[in-house]
Short mmCIF file of C-alpha atoms in Angstrom, two decimals:
data_model
loop_
_atom_site.label_atom_id
_atom_site.label_comp_id
_atom_site.label_asym_id
_atom_site.label_seq_id
_atom_site.Cartn_x
_atom_site.Cartn_y
_atom_site.Cartn_z
CA GLY A 1 36.24 -0.44 80.10
CA ALA A 2 37.05 -4.13 81.89
CA GLY A 3 38.53 -7.57 81.21
CA TYR A 4 38.49 -8.83 77.65
CA LEU A 5 39.69 -12.42 77.62
CA THR A 6 37.21 -15.18 76.92
CA GLY A 7 37.14 -17.71 79.72
CA GLY A 8 39.04 -15.71 82.30
CA SER A 9 40.21 -12.39 83.65
CA PRO A 10 43.07 -10.60 81.87
CA TYR A 11 44.70 -9.78 85.17
CA GLY A 12 46.50 -13.04 85.79
CA SER A 13 46.37 -15.24 88.85
CA ALA A 14 44.73 -14.38 92.13
CA SER A 15 48.13 -13.94 93.71
CA GLY A 16 48.77 -10.86 91.63
CA SER A 17 51.94 -9.35 90.19
CA PRO A 18 53.91 -6.09 90.60
CA GLY A 19 51.77 -4.52 87.89
CA GLY A 20 48.58 -5.29 89.79
CA PHE A 21 47.10 -7.75 87.28
CA GLY A 22 46.07 -10.23 89.95
CA ARG A 23 43.61 -7.84 91.48
CA ARG A 24 40.12 -8.73 90.39
CA SER A 25 39.03 -5.37 91.82
CA GLU A 26 40.65 -3.64 88.82
CA ILE A 27 37.66 -4.70 86.74
CA SER A 28 35.28 -2.97 89.12
CA HIS A 29 37.25 0.28 88.74
CA SER A 30 36.51 0.54 85.03
CA LEU A 31 33.51 2.50 83.77
CA ARG A 32 31.79 1.62 80.50
CA PRO A 33 28.94 3.49 78.82
CA LEU A 34 26.17 1.09 77.85
CA THR A 35 22.58 1.03 76.72
CA VAL A 36 19.87 -0.71 78.73
CA HIS A 37 19.62 -3.34 75.99
CA GLN A 38 23.30 -4.17 76.47
CA LEU A 39 22.82 -4.45 80.23
CA ASN A 40 19.95 -6.84 79.68
CA GLU A 41 22.16 -8.91 77.35
CA ALA A 42 25.01 -9.24 79.89
CA VAL A 43 25.48 -12.66 81.50
CA GLN A 44 27.25 -14.27 84.47
CA ALA A 45 28.91 -17.68 84.58
CA HIS A 46 27.75 -17.92 88.19
CA SER A 47 26.40 -15.60 90.88
CA ASP A 48 29.86 -14.43 91.99
CA ALA A 49 31.34 -14.07 88.51
CA GLU A 50 31.94 -10.84 86.67
CA TRP A 51 29.28 -9.73 84.21
CA VAL A 52 30.26 -10.39 80.61
CA LEU A 53 28.99 -8.76 77.43
CA GLU A 54 30.17 -10.17 74.08
CA ASP A 55 33.20 -11.85 75.71
CA ALA A 56 34.13 -8.61 77.52
CA GLU A 57 33.95 -8.36 81.30
CA ILE A 58 32.25 -5.20 82.52
CA GLY A 59 32.69 -3.49 85.86
CA GLN A 60 31.07 -0.15 86.63
CA VAL A 61 28.50 1.00 84.08
CA THR A 62 26.84 4.27 83.19
CA VAL A 63 23.54 4.80 81.36
CA VAL A 64 21.44 7.79 80.37
CA ALA A 65 17.71 7.09 80.46
CA HIS A 66 14.23 8.47 80.93
CA VAL A 67 12.80 8.15 84.45
CA VAL A 68 9.48 6.35 84.08
CA THR A 69 8.63 6.00 87.78
CA ILE A 70 10.24 6.65 91.15
CA ASN A 71 9.33 4.50 94.14
CA PRO A 72 10.74 5.93 97.39
CA GLN A 73 11.35 3.29 100.06
CA THR A 74 12.72 3.31 103.57
CA THR A 75 16.31 2.43 102.68
CA ASN A 76 16.46 3.14 98.97
CA ASN A 77 14.80 4.81 96.02
CA LEU A 78 13.74 2.59 93.13
CA TYR A 79 13.89 4.11 89.64
CA TRP A 80 12.33 2.49 86.58
CA LEU A 81 14.46 3.58 83.60
CA ASP A 82 13.86 3.47 79.84
CA ASP A 83 16.42 4.62 77.26
CA GLY A 84 14.54 3.53 74.14
CA THR A 85 16.46 0.25 73.88
CA GLY A 86 14.90 -1.38 76.93
CA ARG A 87 13.91 -0.93 80.57
CA ILE A 88 15.75 -1.67 83.79
CA GLU A 89 15.46 -0.80 87.48
CA ALA A 90 18.04 1.22 89.37
CA ARG A 91 18.28 1.23 93.17
CA HIS A 92 19.91 4.10 95.00
CA TRP A 93 20.46 3.38 98.66
CA THR A 94 19.92 6.29 100.99
CA ASP A 95 22.53 7.32 103.54
CA SER A 96 21.06 8.21 106.91
CA SER A 97 24.28 10.01 107.86
CA LEU A 98 23.65 12.67 105.22
CA ASP A 99 21.43 15.67 105.80
CA GLU A 100 18.08 15.61 104.09
CA GLY A 101 18.40 16.97 100.56
CA ALA A 102 22.11 16.12 100.35
CA GLU A 103 21.55 13.01 98.24
CA SER A 104 22.87 13.03 94.68
CA SER A 105 19.34 12.13 93.49
CA GLU A 106 18.03 15.55 94.46
CA GLY A 107 16.21 17.19 91.57
CA ILE A 108 15.45 13.92 89.76
CA ARG A 109 11.78 13.65 88.88
CA GLU A 110 9.56 11.33 86.87
CA GLY A 111 9.49 12.27 83.20
CA THR A 112 13.05 13.64 83.17
CA TYR A 113 16.33 12.16 81.99
CA VAL A 114 19.01 11.01 84.38
CA ARG A 115 22.57 9.70 84.21
CA VAL A 116 23.06 6.68 86.45
CA SER A 117 26.41 5.10 87.30
CA GLY A 118 26.88 1.94 89.33
CA SER A 119 27.20 -1.81 89.04
CA LEU A 120 24.96 -4.44 87.54
CA LYS A 121 23.32 -6.76 90.08
CA MET A 122 20.83 -9.62 90.10
CA PHE A 123 18.03 -10.17 92.61
CA GLY A 124 15.15 -12.58 92.21
CA ASN A 125 16.20 -13.45 88.65
CA LYS A 126 15.91 -9.79 87.70
CA LYS A 127 18.78 -7.45 86.83
CA TYR A 128 19.07 -3.99 88.29
CA ILE A 129 21.64 -1.23 88.57
CA ASN A 130 23.04 -0.71 92.05
CA ALA A 131 23.36 3.04 91.59
CA THR A 132 26.19 4.89 93.30
CA HIS A 133 25.74 8.18 91.45
CA LEU A 134 22.67 9.79 89.92
CA ARG A 135 22.24 13.25 88.49
CA PRO A 136 19.72 14.96 86.23
CA VAL A 137 20.60 15.37 82.56
CA LYS A 138 20.52 19.08 81.81
CA SER A 139 21.15 19.00 78.05
CA VAL A 140 19.64 16.89 75.29
CA ASP A 141 23.15 16.73 73.83
CA GLU A 142 24.20 14.43 76.67
CA ILE A 143 21.54 11.90 75.67
CA TYR A 144 22.83 11.69 72.11
CA PHE A 145 26.45 11.80 73.23
CA HIS A 146 25.94 8.84 75.53
CA LEU A 147 24.37 6.70 72.80
CA LEU A 148 27.20 7.56 70.40
CA GLU A 149 29.80 6.87 73.07
CA ALA A 150 28.26 3.50 73.91
CA MET A 151 28.27 2.53 70.24
CA THR A 152 31.84 3.75 69.74
CA VAL A 153 33.19 1.80 72.72
CA THR A 154 31.38 -1.33 71.60
CA LEU A 155 32.75 -1.05 68.05
CA ILE A 156 36.29 -0.56 69.36
CA TRP A 157 36.06 -3.76 71.42
CA THR A 158 34.52 -5.78 68.60
CA LYS A 159 36.36 -4.40 65.55
CA GLY A 160 39.42 -2.62 66.93
CA PRO A 161 40.27 1.10 67.08
CA PRO A 162 39.99 3.34 64.01
CA PRO A 163 43.23 4.24 62.21
CA ARG A 164 45.00 7.48 62.96
CA PRO A 165 45.03 10.16 60.24
CA GLY A 166 47.35 8.97 57.47
CA GLN A 167 47.66 5.48 58.93
CA ASN A 168 47.07 2.41 56.79
CA PRO A 169 43.85 0.73 58.04
CA GLN A 170 45.30 -2.70 57.21
CA ASP A 171 48.21 -1.96 59.51
CA VAL A 172 45.77 -1.29 62.35
CA VAL A 173 43.94 -4.54 61.61
CA ALA A 174 47.19 -6.47 61.69
CA ARG A 175 48.37 -4.93 64.93
CA THR A 176 45.12 -5.07 66.88
CA GLY A 177 43.91 -8.50 65.85
CA ALA A 178 40.68 -7.09 64.45
CA ALA A 179 38.87 -8.79 61.57
CA GLY A 180 40.34 -12.17 62.49
CA SER A 181 44.01 -11.13 62.27
CA SER A 182 46.47 -11.67 65.07
CA ALA A 183 48.34 -8.84 66.75
CA TYR A 184 51.47 -10.95 66.38
CA SER A 185 51.51 -10.16 62.66
CA ALA A 186 52.49 -6.61 63.62
CA HIS A 187 56.16 -7.60 63.36
CA SER A 188 55.92 -7.85 59.59
CA HIS A 189 54.56 -4.30 59.45
CA ALA A 190 57.12 -2.73 61.75
CA THR A 191 58.92 0.27 60.35
CA ALA A 192 62.50 1.29 60.84
CA SER A 193 61.49 3.52 63.70
CA ASN A 194 60.44 0.43 65.66
CA ASP A 195 63.77 -1.41 65.32
CA GLN A 196 64.42 -0.65 68.99
CA TYR A 197 61.89 -3.40 69.80
CA ALA A 198 63.54 -6.09 67.68
CA GLN A 199 64.96 -7.82 70.75
CA LEU A 200 61.53 -8.22 72.35
CA SER A 201 59.35 -11.30 72.22
CA LYS A 202 56.43 -11.43 69.78
CA MET A 203 54.01 -10.86 72.64
CA GLN A 204 55.90 -7.84 73.93
CA ARG A 205 56.15 -6.33 70.45
CA ALA A 206 52.43 -6.89 69.89
CA ILE A 207 51.66 -5.04 73.12
CA ILE A 208 54.02 -2.17 72.26
CA TYR A 209 52.61 -1.75 68.75
CA PHE A 210 49.02 -1.88 69.98
CA ILE A 211 49.58 0.82 72.61
CA ARG A 212 51.41 3.03 70.11
CA ASP A 213 48.58 2.71 67.59
CA GLN A 214 45.93 4.08 69.93
CA PRO A 215 44.79 7.71 69.82
CA GLU A 216 46.95 9.87 72.07
CA ASN A 217 45.45 10.59 75.49
CA LYS A 218 46.80 11.23 78.96
CA GLU A 219 45.08 8.17 80.46
CA GLY A 220 46.91 5.68 78.23
CA VAL A 221 45.49 2.30 77.17
CA HIS A 222 43.53 0.04 79.52
CA VAL A 223 44.87 -3.46 80.14
CA GLY A 224 41.53 -4.88 79.02
CA ALA A 225 41.97 -3.38 75.55
CA ILE A 226 45.52 -4.72 75.39
CA ALA A 227 44.37 -8.19 76.44
CA ARG A 228 41.62 -8.23 73.84
CA ALA A 229 44.05 -7.21 71.08
CA VAL A 230 46.71 -9.84 71.83
CA ARG A 231 44.57 -12.61 73.27
CA GLU A 232 44.98 -14.99 70.32
CA ASP A 233 47.25 -17.88 71.35
CA ALA A 234 47.91 -16.20 74.71
CA ASP A 235 46.49 -16.55 78.18
CA ALA A 236 46.00 -13.91 80.86
CA GLY A 237 49.14 -14.87 82.77
CA THR A 238 51.32 -14.57 79.66
CA ILE A 239 49.98 -11.10 78.87
CA GLY A 240 50.47 -9.96 82.47
CA ASP A 241 54.04 -11.29 82.52
CA ALA A 242 54.83 -9.54 79.25
CA LEU A 243 53.55 -6.22 80.58
CA ASP A 244 55.52 -6.66 83.80
CA LYS A 245 58.70 -7.30 81.79
CA LEU A 246 58.07 -4.23 79.62
CA MET A 247 57.66 -2.12 82.75
CA ASP A 248 60.81 -3.58 84.31
CA ASP A 249 62.71 -2.66 81.14
CA GLY A 250 61.28 0.87 81.19
CA LEU A 251 59.51 0.49 77.85
CA VAL A 252 55.98 1.04 79.18
CA PHE A 253 54.66 2.74 82.30
CA THR A 254 51.38 3.05 84.16
CA THR A 255 49.43 6.31 84.15
CA ILE A 256 46.25 7.07 86.10
CA ASP A 257 46.24 3.64 87.79
CA ASP A 258 47.82 0.19 87.55
CA SER A 259 45.55 -0.75 84.63
CA HIS A 260 46.41 2.01 82.13
CA PHE A 261 49.65 1.99 80.13
CA LYS A 262 51.63 4.21 77.80
CA VAL A 263 54.81 3.56 75.83
CA ALA A 264 57.88 5.38 77.07
CA ASP A 265 59.29 7.82 74.53
#
């Protein structure tokens, strides 16, 4: 995943903050599985802007597709990819400092499937993937897994995360802002176990409840998902300030990088 605030980045001002929300580069560090159709639907406000898909900024992308043709050139290899939802080109620039055969594209042939990771670019009014990593797909399961993963991630951003086992789905809707509800309404659903957050602002409580509602994982929750959940009546700077305050108070902490958060036990 990436930024998820309409009309701006969720990482605050360009000057940044202790939590790192001013760094536009955080968006480029995210990786989102997408289909070629979704890549073709992505738009830019201007040539230097981040790519946006359904109000969500996207950074690094990964696709699994069939290699239709390969066109080796002096400085790069051009791959024409088709995943059944559309077609797009991918360019992989060769590195003259590497020994011949050391490229990650070794073993990729026309008629096979490949996983490509990189960034979306535009040249001559045509989109292409600036590929940083390519590798052959060795199992048909990976093809289906990628499509399911792309759909799952898209549904989470558009409709909110699924409820945990035994959790009331309406409680998830209220806390995540899905289905038109605001995450601020989470306060009315707070249980006695969450009384420790009573002194927090509505924004801070909404952030805490959203992080706690997500499926447990060691990476934590990306700031983009948090921003999307609490974006109603809030701007990027307000969300960043609230996260900074929660970190200062020891209530949340970063995990694998400055963009992923978990709630302190």
